[in-house]
PDB file of C-alpha atoms in Angstrom:
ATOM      1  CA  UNK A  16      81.884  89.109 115.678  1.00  0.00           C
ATOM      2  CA  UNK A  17      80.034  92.198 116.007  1.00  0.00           C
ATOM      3  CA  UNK A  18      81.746  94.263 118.947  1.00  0.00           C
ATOM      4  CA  UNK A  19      79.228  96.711 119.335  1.00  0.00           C
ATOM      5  CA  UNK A  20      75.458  94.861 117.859  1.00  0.00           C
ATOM      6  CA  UNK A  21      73.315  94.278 121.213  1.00  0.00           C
ATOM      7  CA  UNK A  22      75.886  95.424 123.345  1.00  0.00           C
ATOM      8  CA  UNK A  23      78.515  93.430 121.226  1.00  0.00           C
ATOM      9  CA  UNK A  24      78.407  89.898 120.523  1.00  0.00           C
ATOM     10  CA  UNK A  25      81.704  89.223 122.344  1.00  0.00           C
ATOM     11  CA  UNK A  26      80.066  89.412 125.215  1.00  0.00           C
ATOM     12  CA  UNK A  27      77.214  86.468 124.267  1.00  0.00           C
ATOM     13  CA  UNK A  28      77.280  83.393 125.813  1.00  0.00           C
ATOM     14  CA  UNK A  29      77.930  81.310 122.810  1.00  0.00           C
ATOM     15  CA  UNK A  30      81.016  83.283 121.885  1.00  0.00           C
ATOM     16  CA  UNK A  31      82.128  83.238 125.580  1.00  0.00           C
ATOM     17  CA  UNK A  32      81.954  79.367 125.587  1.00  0.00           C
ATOM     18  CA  UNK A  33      84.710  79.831 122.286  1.00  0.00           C
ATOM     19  CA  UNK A  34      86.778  82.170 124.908  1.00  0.00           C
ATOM     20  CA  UNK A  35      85.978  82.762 128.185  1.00  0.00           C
ATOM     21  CA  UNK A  36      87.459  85.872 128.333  1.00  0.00           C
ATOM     22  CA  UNK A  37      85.175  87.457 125.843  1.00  0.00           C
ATOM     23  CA  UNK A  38      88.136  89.390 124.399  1.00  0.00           C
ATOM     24  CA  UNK A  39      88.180  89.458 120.008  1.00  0.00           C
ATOM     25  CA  UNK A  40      89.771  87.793 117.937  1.00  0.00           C
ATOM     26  CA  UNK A  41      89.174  84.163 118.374  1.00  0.00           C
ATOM     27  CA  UNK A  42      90.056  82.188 115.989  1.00  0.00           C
ATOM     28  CA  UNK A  43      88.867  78.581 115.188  1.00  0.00           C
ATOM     29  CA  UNK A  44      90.351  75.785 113.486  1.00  0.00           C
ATOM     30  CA  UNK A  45      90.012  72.003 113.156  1.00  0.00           C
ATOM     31  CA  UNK A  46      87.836  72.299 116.202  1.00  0.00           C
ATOM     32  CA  UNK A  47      90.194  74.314 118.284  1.00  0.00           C
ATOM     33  CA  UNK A  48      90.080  77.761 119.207  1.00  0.00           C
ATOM     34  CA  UNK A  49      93.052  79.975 119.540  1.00  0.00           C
ATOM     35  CA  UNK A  50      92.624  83.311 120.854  1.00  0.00           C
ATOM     36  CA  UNK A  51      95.075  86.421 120.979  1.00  0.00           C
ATOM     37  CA  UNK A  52      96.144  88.550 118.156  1.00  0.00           C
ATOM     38  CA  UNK A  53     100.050  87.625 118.195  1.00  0.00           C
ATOM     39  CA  UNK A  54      99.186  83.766 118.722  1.00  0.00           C
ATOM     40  CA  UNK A  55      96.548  83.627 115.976  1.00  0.00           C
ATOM     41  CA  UNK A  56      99.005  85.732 113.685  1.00  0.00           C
ATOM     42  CA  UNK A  57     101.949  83.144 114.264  1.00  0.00           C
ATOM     43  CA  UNK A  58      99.707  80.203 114.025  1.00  0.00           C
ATOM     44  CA  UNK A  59      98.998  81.268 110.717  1.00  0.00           C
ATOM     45  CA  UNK A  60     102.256  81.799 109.908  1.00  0.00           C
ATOM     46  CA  UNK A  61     102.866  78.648 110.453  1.00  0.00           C
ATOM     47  CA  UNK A  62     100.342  77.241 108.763  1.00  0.00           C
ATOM     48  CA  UNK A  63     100.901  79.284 105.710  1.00  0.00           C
ATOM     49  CA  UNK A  64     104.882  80.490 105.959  1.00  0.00           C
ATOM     50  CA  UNK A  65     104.777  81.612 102.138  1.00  0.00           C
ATOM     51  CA  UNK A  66     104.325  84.724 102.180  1.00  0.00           C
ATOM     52  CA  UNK A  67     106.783  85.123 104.945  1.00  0.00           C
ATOM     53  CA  UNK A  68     105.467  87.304 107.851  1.00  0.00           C
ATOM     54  CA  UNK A  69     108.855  86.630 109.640  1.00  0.00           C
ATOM     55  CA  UNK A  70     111.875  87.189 108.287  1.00  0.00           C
ATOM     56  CA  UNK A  71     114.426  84.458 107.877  1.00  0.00           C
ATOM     57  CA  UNK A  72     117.336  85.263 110.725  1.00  0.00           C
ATOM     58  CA  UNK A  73     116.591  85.276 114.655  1.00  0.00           C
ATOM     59  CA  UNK A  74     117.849  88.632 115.176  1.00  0.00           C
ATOM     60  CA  UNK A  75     115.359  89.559 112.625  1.00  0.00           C
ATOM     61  CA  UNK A  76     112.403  87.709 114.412  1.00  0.00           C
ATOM     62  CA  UNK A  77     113.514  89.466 117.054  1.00  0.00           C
ATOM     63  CA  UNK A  78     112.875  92.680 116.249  1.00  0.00           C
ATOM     64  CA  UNK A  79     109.688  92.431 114.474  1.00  0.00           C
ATOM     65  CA  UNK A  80     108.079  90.360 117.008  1.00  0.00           C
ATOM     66  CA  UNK A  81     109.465  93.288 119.509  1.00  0.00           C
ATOM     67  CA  UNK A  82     107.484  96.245 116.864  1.00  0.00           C
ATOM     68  CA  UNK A  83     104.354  93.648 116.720  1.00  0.00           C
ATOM     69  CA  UNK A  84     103.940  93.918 120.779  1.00  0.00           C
ATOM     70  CA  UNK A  85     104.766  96.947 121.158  1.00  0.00           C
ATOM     71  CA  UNK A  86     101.761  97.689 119.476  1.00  0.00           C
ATOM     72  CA  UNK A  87      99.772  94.622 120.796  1.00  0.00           C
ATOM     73  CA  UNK A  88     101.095  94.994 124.595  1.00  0.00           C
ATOM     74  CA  UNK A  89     101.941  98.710 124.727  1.00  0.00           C
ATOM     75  CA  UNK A  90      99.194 100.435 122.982  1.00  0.00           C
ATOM     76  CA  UNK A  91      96.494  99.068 121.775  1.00  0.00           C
ATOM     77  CA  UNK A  92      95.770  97.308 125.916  1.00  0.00           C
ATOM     78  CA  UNK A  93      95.230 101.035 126.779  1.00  0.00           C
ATOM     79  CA  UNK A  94      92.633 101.972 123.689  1.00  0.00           C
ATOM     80  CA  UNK A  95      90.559  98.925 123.648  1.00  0.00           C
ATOM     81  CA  UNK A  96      87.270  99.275 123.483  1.00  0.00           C
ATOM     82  CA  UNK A  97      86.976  97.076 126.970  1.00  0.00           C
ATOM     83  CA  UNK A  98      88.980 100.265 128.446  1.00  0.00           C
ATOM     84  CA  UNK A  99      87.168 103.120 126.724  1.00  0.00           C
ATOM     85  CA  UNK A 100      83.863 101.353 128.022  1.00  0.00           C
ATOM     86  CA  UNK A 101      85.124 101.160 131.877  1.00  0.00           C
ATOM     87  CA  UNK A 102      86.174 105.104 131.729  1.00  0.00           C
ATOM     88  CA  UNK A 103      83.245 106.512 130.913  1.00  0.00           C
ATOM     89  CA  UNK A 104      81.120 103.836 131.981  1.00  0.00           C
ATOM     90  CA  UNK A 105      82.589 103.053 135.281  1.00  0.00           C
ATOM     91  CA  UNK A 106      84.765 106.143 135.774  1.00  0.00           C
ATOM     92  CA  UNK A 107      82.779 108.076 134.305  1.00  0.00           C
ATOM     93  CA  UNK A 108      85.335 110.358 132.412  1.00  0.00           C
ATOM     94  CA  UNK A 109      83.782 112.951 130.261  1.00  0.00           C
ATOM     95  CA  UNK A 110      84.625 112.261 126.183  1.00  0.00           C
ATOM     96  CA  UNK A 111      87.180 114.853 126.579  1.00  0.00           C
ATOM     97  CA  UNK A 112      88.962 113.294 129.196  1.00  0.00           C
ATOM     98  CA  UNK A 113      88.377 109.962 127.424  1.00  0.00           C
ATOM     99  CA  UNK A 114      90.043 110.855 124.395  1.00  0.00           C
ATOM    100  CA  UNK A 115      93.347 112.945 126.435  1.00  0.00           C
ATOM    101  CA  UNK A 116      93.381 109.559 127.664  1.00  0.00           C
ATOM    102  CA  UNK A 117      93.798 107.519 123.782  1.00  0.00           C
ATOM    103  CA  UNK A 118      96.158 110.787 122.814  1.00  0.00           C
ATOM    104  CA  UNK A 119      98.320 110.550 125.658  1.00  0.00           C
ATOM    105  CA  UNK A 120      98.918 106.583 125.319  1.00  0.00           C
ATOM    106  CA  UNK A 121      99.157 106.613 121.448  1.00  0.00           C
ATOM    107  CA  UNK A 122     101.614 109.645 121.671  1.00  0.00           C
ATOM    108  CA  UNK A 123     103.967 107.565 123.660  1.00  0.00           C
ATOM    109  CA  UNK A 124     103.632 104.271 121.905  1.00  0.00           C
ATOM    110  CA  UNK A 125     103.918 105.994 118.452  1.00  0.00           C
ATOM    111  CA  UNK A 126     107.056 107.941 119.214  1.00  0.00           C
ATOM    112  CA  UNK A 127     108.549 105.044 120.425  1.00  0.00           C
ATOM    113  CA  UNK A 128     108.150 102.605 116.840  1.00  0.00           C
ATOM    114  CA  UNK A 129     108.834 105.989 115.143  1.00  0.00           C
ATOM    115  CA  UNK A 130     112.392 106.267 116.979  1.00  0.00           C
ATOM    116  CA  UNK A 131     112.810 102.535 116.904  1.00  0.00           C
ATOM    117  CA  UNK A 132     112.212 102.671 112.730  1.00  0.00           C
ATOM    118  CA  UNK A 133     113.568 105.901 111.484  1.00  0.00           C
ATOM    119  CA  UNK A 134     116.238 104.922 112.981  1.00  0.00           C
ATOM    120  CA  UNK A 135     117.183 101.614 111.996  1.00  0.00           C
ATOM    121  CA  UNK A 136     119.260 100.554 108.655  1.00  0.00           C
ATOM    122  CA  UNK A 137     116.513  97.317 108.509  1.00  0.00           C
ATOM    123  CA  UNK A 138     113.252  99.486 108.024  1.00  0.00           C
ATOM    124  CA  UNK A 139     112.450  99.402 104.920  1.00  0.00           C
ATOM    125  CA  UNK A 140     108.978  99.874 102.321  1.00  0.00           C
ATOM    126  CA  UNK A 141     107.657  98.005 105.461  1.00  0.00           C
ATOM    127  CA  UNK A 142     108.604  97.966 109.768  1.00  0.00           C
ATOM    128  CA  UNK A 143     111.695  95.481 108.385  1.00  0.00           C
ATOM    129  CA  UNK A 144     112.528  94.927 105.058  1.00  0.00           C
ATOM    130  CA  UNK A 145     110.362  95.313 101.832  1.00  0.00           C
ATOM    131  CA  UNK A 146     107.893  92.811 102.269  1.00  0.00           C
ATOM    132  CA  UNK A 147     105.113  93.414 105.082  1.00  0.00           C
ATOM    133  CA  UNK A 148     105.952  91.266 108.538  1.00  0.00           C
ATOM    134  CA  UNK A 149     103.841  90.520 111.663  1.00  0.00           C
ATOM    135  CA  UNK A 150     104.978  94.286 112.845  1.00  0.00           C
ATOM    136  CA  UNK A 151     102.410  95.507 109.951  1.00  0.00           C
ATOM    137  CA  UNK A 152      99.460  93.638 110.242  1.00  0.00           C
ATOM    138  CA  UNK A 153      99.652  95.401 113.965  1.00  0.00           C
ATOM    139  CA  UNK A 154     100.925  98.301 113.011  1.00  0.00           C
ATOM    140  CA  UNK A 155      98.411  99.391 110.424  1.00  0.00           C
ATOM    141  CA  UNK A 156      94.606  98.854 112.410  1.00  0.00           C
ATOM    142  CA  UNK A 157      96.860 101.347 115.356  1.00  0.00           C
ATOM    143  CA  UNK A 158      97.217 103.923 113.005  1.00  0.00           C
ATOM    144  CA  UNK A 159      93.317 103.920 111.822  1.00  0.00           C
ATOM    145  CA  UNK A 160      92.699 104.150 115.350  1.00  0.00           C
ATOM    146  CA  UNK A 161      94.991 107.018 115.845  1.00  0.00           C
ATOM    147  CA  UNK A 162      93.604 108.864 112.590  1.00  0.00           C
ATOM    148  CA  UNK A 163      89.838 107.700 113.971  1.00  0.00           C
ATOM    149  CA  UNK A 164      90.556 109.680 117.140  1.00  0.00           C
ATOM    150  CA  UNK A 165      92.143 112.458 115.816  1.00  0.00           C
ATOM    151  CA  UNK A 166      95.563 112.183 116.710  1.00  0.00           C
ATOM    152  CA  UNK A 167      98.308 114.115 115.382  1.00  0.00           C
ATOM    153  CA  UNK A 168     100.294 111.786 112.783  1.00  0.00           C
ATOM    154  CA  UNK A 169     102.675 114.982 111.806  1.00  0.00           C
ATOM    155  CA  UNK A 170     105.395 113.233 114.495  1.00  0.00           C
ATOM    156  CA  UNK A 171     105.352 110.181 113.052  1.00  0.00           C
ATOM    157  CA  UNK A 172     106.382 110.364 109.170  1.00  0.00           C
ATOM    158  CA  UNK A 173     107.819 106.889 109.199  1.00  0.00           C
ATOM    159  CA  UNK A 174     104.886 105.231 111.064  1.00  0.00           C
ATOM    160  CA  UNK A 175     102.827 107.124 108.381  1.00  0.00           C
ATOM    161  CA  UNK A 176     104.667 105.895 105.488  1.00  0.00           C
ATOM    162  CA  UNK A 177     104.581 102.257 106.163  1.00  0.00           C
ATOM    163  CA  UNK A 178     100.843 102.633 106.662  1.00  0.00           C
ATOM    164  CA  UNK A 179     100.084 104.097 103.881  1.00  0.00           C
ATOM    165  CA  UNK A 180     102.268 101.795 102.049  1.00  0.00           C
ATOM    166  CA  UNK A 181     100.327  99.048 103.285  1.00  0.00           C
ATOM    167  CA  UNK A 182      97.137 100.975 102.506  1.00  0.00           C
ATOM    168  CA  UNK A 183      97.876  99.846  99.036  1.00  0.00           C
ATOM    169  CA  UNK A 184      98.101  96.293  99.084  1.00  0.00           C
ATOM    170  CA  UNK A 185      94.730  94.485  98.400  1.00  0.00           C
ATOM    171  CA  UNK A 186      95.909  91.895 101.535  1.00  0.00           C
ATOM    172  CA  UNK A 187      95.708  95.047 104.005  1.00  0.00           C
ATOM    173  CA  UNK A 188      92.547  96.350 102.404  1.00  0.00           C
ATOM    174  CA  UNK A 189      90.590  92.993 102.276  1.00  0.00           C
ATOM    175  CA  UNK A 190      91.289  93.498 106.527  1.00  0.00           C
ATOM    176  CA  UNK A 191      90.482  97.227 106.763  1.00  0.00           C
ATOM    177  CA  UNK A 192      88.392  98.367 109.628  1.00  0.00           C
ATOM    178  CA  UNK A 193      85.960  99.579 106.936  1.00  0.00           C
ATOM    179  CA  UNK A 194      84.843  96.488 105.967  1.00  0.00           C
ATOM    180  CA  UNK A 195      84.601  94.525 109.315  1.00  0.00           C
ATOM    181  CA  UNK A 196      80.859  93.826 109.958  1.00  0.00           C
ATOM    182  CA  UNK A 197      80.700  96.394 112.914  1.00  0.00           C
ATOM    183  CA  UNK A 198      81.998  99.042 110.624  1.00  0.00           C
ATOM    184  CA  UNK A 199      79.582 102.230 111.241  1.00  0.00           C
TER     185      UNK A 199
END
């Protein structure tokens, strides 16, 4: 789906009739559609559980699903696209009050999974452990949009190590911004 093509194709009435909501991703599969980022991500786990995305324990589940949505609840809601549109559309916030807007909410979010990993024995190459989990596949498209917008990464030197760990697997590059068809 093109997000930003004639006026993006989220908004058409044939992807609207796959969700209503006209909201990306959506994500179809023996004739059903499934539609938010965390569901889609633990259908697929499901599907397909080797390579883990989870790890094996509860407590472990736990705490990556908690990293996932705090990037899919906390931060990314806020810097949408749908948002950005309303405030200067709508609101009519000027671009500089726009982007105080994405640096004030990714500030906040970002310090938060920066405390939550430097500081935790289970962090590892990756948000937990040494193989990428569901907290990386979200993690990684937040911090393009941070670097996108120009926000300082400096306080963040975990966040920014995992990343760019990630960076470097052909998995995480095959799903890079760059090479989504609305890619500018």
């Amino acid at each position: 789906v093109h997000l930003l093509r004639e006026g993006g194709e989220q908004h058409q009435s044939a992807y609207r009739a796959l969700n209503p909501a006209g909201l990306v991703p959506a994500l179809q599969d023996n004739g059903a559609t499934i539609t938010q980022s965390m569901a889609i991500l633990e259908y697929l786990e499901e599907l397909h559980p080797e390579p883990a995305l989870l790890p094996p324990s509860a407590l472990e589940r736990a705490r990556v699903r908690a990293l996932a949505q705090a990037v899919a609840c906390d931060i990314h809601p806020l810097n949408n696209l749908r948002v950005l549109n309303y405030l200067t559309g709508q609101l009519q916030v000027s671009d500089a009050q726009r982007t105080a807007w994405m640096h004030h909410w990714m500030a906040l979010g970002l310090e938060a999974i920066e405390q939550q990993l430097a500081h935790s024995p289970q962090t590892g190459q990756f948000c937990h452990g040494d193989t990428p989990t569901l907290a990386d596949c979200c993690l990684v498209p937040q911090v393009f949009n941070a670097q996108r917008f120009q926000v300082d990464m400096a306080p963040y030197p975990t966040v920014q190590r995992i990343a760019a760990h990630c960076d470097g697997l052909p998995s995480f590059q095959a799903a890079h911004p760059a090479r989504q068809p609305d890619a500018c």
